[in-house]
Amino acid sequence: RLKLSVHIRSILVAASYAAKPPCWTSHLESICLPQPCQECTCYSDLTVCRQIHCSNPHCDFQKGQQLRILPNQCCPECVSLSQDSCQYEGKTYGHDSQWSPSPCSVCVCSKGRVSCTLLPCPHVTCPRNQSLTECCPKCGRKSCSWEGSTYWEGEEWTPNPCSRCVCREGKARCSVVECQPVVCRPVSPGRCCPQCRASMSLCLQHGEQWQKDDCTTCVCERGKSKCHTNTCPHTKCDKGEAKVRRDGRCCEECVPATGSCLYQDAVRYHGDMWNVTGCQFCTCNQGQVVCRTAECGRVECPQVTHLLS
């Protein structure tokens, strides 16, 4: 673990990957895409990952264009509806688009025709006195009783700060929590294991990444911090543009001087696009916020993979 006194705005942004996520090349400033909405840059032996911000493809919705997200992609693009589009339950879907009307089915529009299939489910044989449940067949789960409470198969609970239990095959299996050593000054009374005071310092595991400020990203690697500070190019704006630095961004950029929008207490500029939830994207158009739902491109999985809805 590593004790770090951090800026008050420092936040832990990624803790689920090693200090060196797999880049396709280790050359200076090479780019890799470990996830559809994340872009990583390799700076010698330091890898810095940031979220991708989608640009507005400027679809002509009045002419029937729609937003579509291609398989394994993050940002939508414009597609034109044609005579090959499909109507399904009052909605229009473009050719080669795909959607799930229910958790157990997937539909595809192909040349004006809709075909729906059930998601493939594995074969399940249940023991006696158990029934099939949910979309794909599953056997009724076993449960455990503990001090008057019922816990389902696989469910975990903590009877006290220093122990953890899990329900396995109808029986409660408990173990004592193993505390990891900390180099910070331990605080937080009433807890089983010593912890660090979050407002003053953070104890970070090997591979965890955090933002020291908007321009500096650091990684904890084997007890030492490695940081990279982004350098910004000179920005010269054209007539009718204004120079701004967005919240959470490092470098200044040019935006239209007029036509901005206020959305959930955040300023958006004319032409901006941002993701709201799932497949919904909003744009700022001359002071007006317009939100639309992007359709999904058709996914054809190889035989060794399966579709995730």
Short mmCIF file of C-alpha atoms in Angstrom, two decimals:
data_model
loop_
_atom_site.label_atom_id
_atom_site.label_comp_id
_atom_site.label_asym_id
_atom_site.label_seq_id
_atom_site.Cartn_x
_atom_site.Cartn_y
_atom_site.Cartn_z
CA ARG A 1 0.00 0.00 0.00
CA LEU A 2 1.02 3.58 -0.54
CA LYS A 3 0.28 6.62 1.56
CA LEU A 4 -0.45 9.67 -0.52
CA SER A 5 -1.48 13.15 0.52
CA VAL A 6 -3.69 14.17 -2.36
CA HIS A 7 -5.34 17.30 -3.66
CA ILE A 8 -8.88 17.75 -2.39
CA ARG A 9 -10.19 17.14 -5.90
CA SER A 10 -8.23 13.94 -6.32
CA ILE A 11 -10.49 11.02 -7.11
CA LEU A 12 -9.94 7.37 -7.58
CA VAL A 13 -10.98 6.68 -11.17
CA ALA A 14 -9.94 3.10 -11.83
CA ALA A 15 -9.09 0.18 -9.63
CA SER A 16 -10.04 -2.84 -11.68
CA TYR A 17 -7.00 -3.27 -13.88
CA ALA A 18 -3.26 -3.75 -13.40
CA ALA A 19 -0.79 -0.90 -13.57
CA LYS A 20 -0.09 -1.79 -17.16
CA PRO A 21 -3.35 -2.67 -18.97
CA PRO A 22 -2.71 -4.52 -22.20
CA CYS A 23 -1.56 -2.09 -24.87
CA TRP A 24 -1.02 -3.39 -28.36
CA THR A 25 2.39 -1.73 -28.47
CA SER A 26 4.71 -0.29 -25.86
CA HIS A 27 6.02 2.56 -28.01
CA LEU A 28 5.85 6.09 -26.67
CA GLU A 29 2.33 7.56 -26.78
CA SER A 30 0.80 4.54 -28.49
CA ILE A 31 -2.97 4.15 -28.20
CA CYS A 32 -5.02 1.15 -27.17
CA LEU A 33 -8.73 0.65 -26.51
CA PRO A 34 -9.26 -1.83 -23.67
CA GLN A 35 -12.98 -0.92 -23.48
CA PRO A 36 -15.34 0.62 -26.08
CA CYS A 37 -15.70 3.90 -24.14
CA GLN A 38 -12.15 4.14 -22.81
CA GLU A 39 -8.94 5.17 -24.53
CA CYS A 40 -5.52 4.44 -23.03
CA THR A 41 -2.23 6.08 -23.96
CA CYS A 42 1.14 4.48 -23.21
CA TYR A 43 3.84 6.92 -22.09
CA SER A 44 6.94 4.72 -21.91
CA ASP A 45 6.16 2.41 -18.94
CA LEU A 46 3.11 4.39 -17.73
CA THR A 47 -0.38 3.79 -19.13
CA VAL A 48 -3.01 6.52 -18.68
CA CYS A 49 -6.67 5.77 -19.42
CA ARG A 50 -9.41 8.32 -20.03
CA GLN A 51 -13.07 8.21 -20.97
CA ILE A 52 -13.94 8.88 -24.62
CA HIS A 53 -16.10 11.98 -25.22
CA CYS A 54 -18.38 11.46 -28.22
CA SER A 55 -18.56 14.14 -30.90
CA ASN A 56 -21.85 15.16 -32.48
CA PRO A 57 -22.32 13.39 -35.86
CA HIS A 58 -24.93 16.07 -36.80
CA CYS A 59 -27.69 13.79 -38.07
CA ASP A 60 -30.46 15.26 -40.24
CA PHE A 61 -33.43 13.92 -38.29
CA GLN A 62 -35.94 15.78 -40.49
CA LYS A 63 -34.77 13.68 -43.42
CA GLY A 64 -35.19 10.48 -41.46
CA GLN A 65 -31.67 9.91 -40.20
CA GLN A 66 -31.20 8.14 -36.89
CA LEU A 67 -28.43 7.56 -34.37
CA ARG A 68 -26.98 4.07 -34.38
CA ILE A 69 -24.27 2.52 -32.20
CA LEU A 70 -22.25 -0.09 -34.05
CA PRO A 71 -21.26 -3.32 -32.27
CA ASN A 72 -18.52 -2.86 -29.64
CA GLN A 73 -18.41 0.89 -30.27
CA CYS A 74 -18.99 3.74 -27.83
CA CYS A 75 -20.24 6.67 -29.91
CA PRO A 76 -23.23 6.76 -32.27
CA GLU A 77 -23.18 7.62 -35.96
CA CYS A 78 -25.86 8.72 -38.42
CA VAL A 79 -27.75 6.22 -40.56
CA SER A 80 -30.47 6.94 -43.10
CA LEU A 81 -33.76 5.11 -42.94
CA SER A 82 -34.77 3.61 -46.26
CA GLN A 83 -37.54 1.44 -47.66
CA ASP A 84 -35.74 -1.44 -45.95
CA SER A 85 -36.60 -0.05 -42.49
CA CYS A 86 -39.03 -1.88 -40.19
CA GLN A 87 -42.01 -0.94 -38.06
CA TYR A 88 -42.32 -2.78 -34.75
CA GLU A 89 -44.73 -1.89 -31.94
CA GLY A 90 -45.05 1.71 -33.14
CA LYS A 91 -41.32 2.30 -33.55
CA THR A 92 -39.18 2.53 -36.68
CA TYR A 93 -35.95 0.54 -36.92
CA GLY A 94 -33.36 0.86 -39.66
CA HIS A 95 -32.12 -1.99 -41.82
CA ASP A 96 -29.62 -4.21 -39.99
CA SER A 97 -30.52 -2.80 -36.56
CA GLN A 98 -31.12 -4.96 -33.52
CA TRP A 99 -33.15 -4.56 -30.31
CA SER A 100 -34.54 -6.55 -27.38
CA PRO A 101 -38.30 -6.16 -26.85
CA SER A 102 -38.03 -8.36 -23.75
CA PRO A 103 -35.20 -9.78 -21.61
CA CYS A 104 -35.55 -13.15 -23.31
CA SER A 105 -35.69 -12.19 -26.99
CA VAL A 106 -33.77 -10.26 -29.62
CA CYS A 107 -35.16 -8.85 -32.88
CA VAL A 108 -33.41 -7.89 -36.12
CA CYS A 109 -34.61 -5.69 -38.98
CA SER A 110 -33.44 -7.01 -42.35
CA LYS A 111 -34.69 -5.46 -45.59
CA GLY A 112 -38.03 -4.42 -44.15
CA ARG A 113 -38.73 -7.64 -42.30
CA VAL A 114 -38.54 -8.24 -38.56
CA SER A 115 -37.36 -11.56 -37.21
CA CYS A 116 -37.27 -12.28 -33.47
CA THR A 117 -35.62 -15.17 -31.69
CA LEU A 118 -35.31 -16.28 -28.10
CA LEU A 119 -31.93 -15.93 -26.47
CA PRO A 120 -30.17 -19.31 -26.29
CA CYS A 121 -30.27 -20.87 -22.85
CA PRO A 122 -28.15 -23.71 -21.46
CA HIS A 123 -29.74 -27.05 -20.68
CA VAL A 124 -30.61 -27.28 -17.00
CA THR A 125 -31.64 -30.35 -15.00
CA CYS A 126 -33.05 -29.44 -11.60
CA PRO A 127 -32.94 -31.64 -8.51
CA ARG A 128 -36.22 -32.92 -7.14
CA ASN A 129 -38.63 -30.41 -5.55
CA GLN A 130 -37.02 -27.48 -7.40
CA SER A 131 -38.62 -25.53 -10.25
CA LEU A 132 -37.32 -23.52 -13.20
CA THR A 133 -37.32 -19.73 -12.81
CA GLU A 134 -36.56 -16.47 -14.67
CA CYS A 135 -35.96 -16.05 -18.42
CA CYS A 136 -33.40 -18.75 -18.95
CA PRO A 137 -34.13 -21.88 -16.89
CA LYS A 138 -32.55 -21.80 -13.47
CA CYS A 139 -33.14 -24.10 -10.57
CA GLY A 140 -34.83 -22.65 -7.51
CA ARG A 141 -32.08 -21.39 -5.24
CA LYS A 142 -31.29 -22.90 -1.89
CA SER A 143 -31.33 -20.71 1.19
CA CYS A 144 -29.62 -20.48 4.57
CA SER A 145 -31.03 -19.41 7.93
CA TRP A 146 -28.85 -17.31 10.23
CA GLU A 147 -30.07 -15.78 13.48
CA GLY A 148 -33.62 -15.43 12.22
CA SER A 149 -32.68 -14.10 8.75
CA THR A 150 -32.84 -15.91 5.41
CA TYR A 151 -30.03 -15.66 2.86
CA TRP A 152 -30.10 -17.06 -0.69
CA GLU A 153 -27.52 -19.28 -2.32
CA GLY A 154 -24.38 -17.23 -3.02
CA GLU A 155 -25.49 -14.28 -0.88
CA GLU A 156 -22.91 -12.78 1.49
CA TRP A 157 -23.39 -10.97 4.80
CA THR A 158 -21.30 -9.67 7.71
CA PRO A 159 -22.52 -10.70 11.18
CA ASN A 160 -19.94 -8.35 12.72
CA PRO A 161 -17.13 -6.10 11.46
CA CYS A 162 -14.55 -8.89 11.57
CA SER A 163 -16.35 -11.81 9.93
CA ARG A 164 -17.97 -12.56 6.59
CA CYS A 165 -20.44 -15.33 5.76
CA VAL A 166 -21.74 -16.79 2.50
CA CYS A 167 -24.58 -19.21 1.79
CA ARG A 168 -23.29 -22.34 0.04
CA GLU A 169 -25.42 -25.42 -0.65
CA GLY A 170 -27.90 -24.44 2.04
CA LYS A 171 -25.25 -23.97 4.71
CA ALA A 172 -23.72 -20.79 6.14
CA ARG A 173 -19.95 -20.76 5.75
CA CYS A 174 -18.17 -18.04 7.74
CA SER A 175 -14.60 -16.83 7.93
CA VAL A 176 -12.71 -14.16 9.83
CA VAL A 177 -11.70 -11.10 7.81
CA GLU A 178 -7.94 -10.95 7.19
CA CYS A 179 -6.66 -7.42 7.70
CA GLN A 180 -4.03 -6.03 5.37
CA PRO A 181 -1.22 -3.94 6.88
CA VAL A 182 -1.45 -0.19 6.32
CA VAL A 183 1.32 2.37 6.39
CA CYS A 184 -1.14 5.19 7.06
CA ARG A 185 -2.05 6.30 10.55
CA PRO A 186 -4.99 3.95 11.32
CA VAL A 187 -8.29 5.56 12.26
CA SER A 188 -12.01 4.74 11.87
CA PRO A 189 -12.92 3.24 15.28
CA GLY A 190 -15.55 0.52 15.31
CA ARG A 191 -14.23 -1.16 12.18
CA CYS A 192 -12.50 -4.52 12.11
CA CYS A 193 -9.44 -3.53 10.08
CA PRO A 194 -7.50 -0.26 10.36
CA GLN A 195 -8.26 2.27 7.66
CA CYS A 196 -6.89 5.64 6.63
CA ARG A 197 -8.63 8.95 7.06
CA ALA A 198 -10.06 9.56 3.59
CA SER A 199 -10.13 13.34 3.90
CA MET A 200 -6.36 13.50 4.48
CA SER A 201 -4.90 10.61 2.57
CA LEU A 202 -5.71 7.60 0.44
CA CYS A 203 -4.18 4.16 0.71
CA LEU A 204 -3.98 2.85 -2.84
CA GLN A 205 -3.37 -0.64 -4.11
CA HIS A 206 -0.87 -1.51 -6.82
CA GLY A 207 -2.39 -0.61 -10.18
CA GLU A 208 -4.89 1.97 -8.95
CA GLN A 209 -5.09 5.24 -10.89
CA TRP A 210 -6.22 8.68 -9.71
CA GLN A 211 -6.40 12.26 -10.93
CA LYS A 212 -4.08 14.57 -9.01
CA ASP A 213 -5.63 17.45 -10.94
CA ASP A 214 -7.30 17.92 -14.32
CA CYS A 215 -3.97 17.60 -16.14
CA THR A 216 -2.08 15.06 -14.04
CA THR A 217 -2.84 11.34 -13.79
CA CYS A 218 -0.95 9.11 -11.37
CA VAL A 219 -0.67 5.35 -10.95
CA CYS A 220 0.43 3.44 -7.85
CA GLU A 221 3.03 0.91 -8.98
CA ARG A 222 4.77 -1.33 -6.44
CA GLY A 223 4.66 1.22 -3.63
CA LYS A 224 5.67 4.21 -5.74
CA SER A 225 3.60 6.79 -7.56
CA LYS A 226 4.19 7.46 -11.26
CA CYS A 227 2.54 10.52 -12.72
CA HIS A 228 2.04 11.98 -16.18
CA THR A 229 1.12 15.62 -16.75
CA ASN A 230 -0.59 16.38 -20.03
CA THR A 231 0.78 19.35 -22.00
CA CYS A 232 -1.68 21.49 -23.94
CA PRO A 233 -1.07 22.88 -27.43
CA HIS A 234 -1.57 26.57 -28.17
CA THR A 235 -5.22 27.23 -28.94
CA LYS A 236 -6.23 29.94 -31.40
CA CYS A 237 -9.94 30.40 -32.00
CA ASP A 238 -11.66 31.66 -35.14
CA LYS A 239 -14.11 34.54 -35.33
CA GLY A 240 -17.37 33.67 -33.62
CA GLU A 241 -15.68 31.21 -31.28
CA ALA A 242 -14.74 31.48 -27.62
CA LYS A 243 -11.91 29.82 -25.75
CA VAL A 244 -13.05 27.73 -22.77
CA ARG A 245 -11.76 25.00 -20.53
CA ARG A 246 -14.49 22.53 -19.62
CA ASP A 247 -14.89 21.13 -16.13
CA GLY A 248 -12.71 18.06 -15.70
CA ARG A 249 -10.75 18.72 -18.89
CA CYS A 250 -7.13 19.76 -19.01
CA CYS A 251 -6.79 21.82 -22.17
CA GLU A 252 -8.65 24.80 -23.55
CA GLU A 253 -10.73 24.40 -26.69
CA CYS A 254 -12.71 26.58 -29.07
CA VAL A 255 -16.51 26.53 -28.87
CA PRO A 256 -19.27 28.58 -30.54
CA ALA A 257 -19.59 31.89 -28.73
CA THR A 258 -23.41 31.76 -28.74
CA GLY A 259 -26.15 29.16 -28.47
CA SER A 260 -25.03 27.43 -25.28
CA CYS A 261 -27.38 25.30 -23.13
CA LEU A 262 -27.74 24.66 -19.43
CA TYR A 263 -28.39 20.99 -18.67
CA GLN A 264 -28.51 19.72 -15.08
CA ASP A 265 -26.43 22.68 -13.85
CA ALA A 266 -23.73 22.03 -16.48
CA VAL A 267 -23.01 24.36 -19.40
CA ARG A 268 -23.13 22.70 -22.81
CA TYR A 269 -22.13 24.47 -25.99
CA HIS A 270 -23.85 24.57 -29.37
CA GLY A 271 -23.07 21.35 -31.23
CA ASP A 272 -22.17 19.36 -28.11
CA MET A 273 -23.35 15.77 -27.70
CA TRP A 274 -23.31 13.84 -24.44
CA ASN A 275 -24.52 10.49 -23.17
CA VAL A 276 -27.31 10.57 -20.59
CA THR A 277 -28.18 6.96 -19.83
CA GLY A 278 -27.57 3.79 -21.81
CA CYS A 279 -28.48 4.51 -25.43
CA GLN A 280 -29.85 8.03 -24.88
CA PHE A 281 -27.83 10.96 -26.21
CA CYS A 282 -28.55 14.68 -25.96
CA THR A 283 -27.36 17.55 -28.13
CA CYS A 284 -27.26 21.31 -27.65
CA ASN A 285 -28.68 23.12 -30.67
CA GLN A 286 -28.83 26.93 -30.47
CA GLY A 287 -29.75 26.94 -26.81
CA GLN A 288 -32.17 24.01 -27.02
CA VAL A 289 -31.45 20.55 -25.59
CA VAL A 290 -32.76 17.68 -27.73
CA CYS A 291 -32.45 14.07 -26.56
CA ARG A 292 -32.81 10.97 -28.72
CA THR A 293 -32.36 7.24 -28.24
CA ALA A 294 -29.79 5.56 -30.47
CA GLU A 295 -30.61 2.19 -32.00
CA CYS A 296 -28.18 -0.69 -31.78
CA GLY A 297 -26.37 -2.14 -34.78
CA ARG A 298 -26.84 -5.81 -35.54
CA VAL A 299 -24.43 -8.05 -33.65
CA GLU A 300 -23.24 -11.32 -35.14
CA CYS A 301 -21.17 -13.26 -32.62
CA PRO A 302 -18.56 -15.87 -33.63
CA GLN A 303 -19.30 -19.41 -32.56
CA VAL A 304 -16.93 -19.17 -29.58
CA THR A 305 -18.74 -16.13 -28.13
CA HIS A 306 -22.27 -15.34 -27.04
CA LEU A 307 -24.56 -12.31 -27.08
CA LEU A 308 -24.94 -10.19 -23.94
CA SER A 309 -28.14 -8.18 -23.73
#
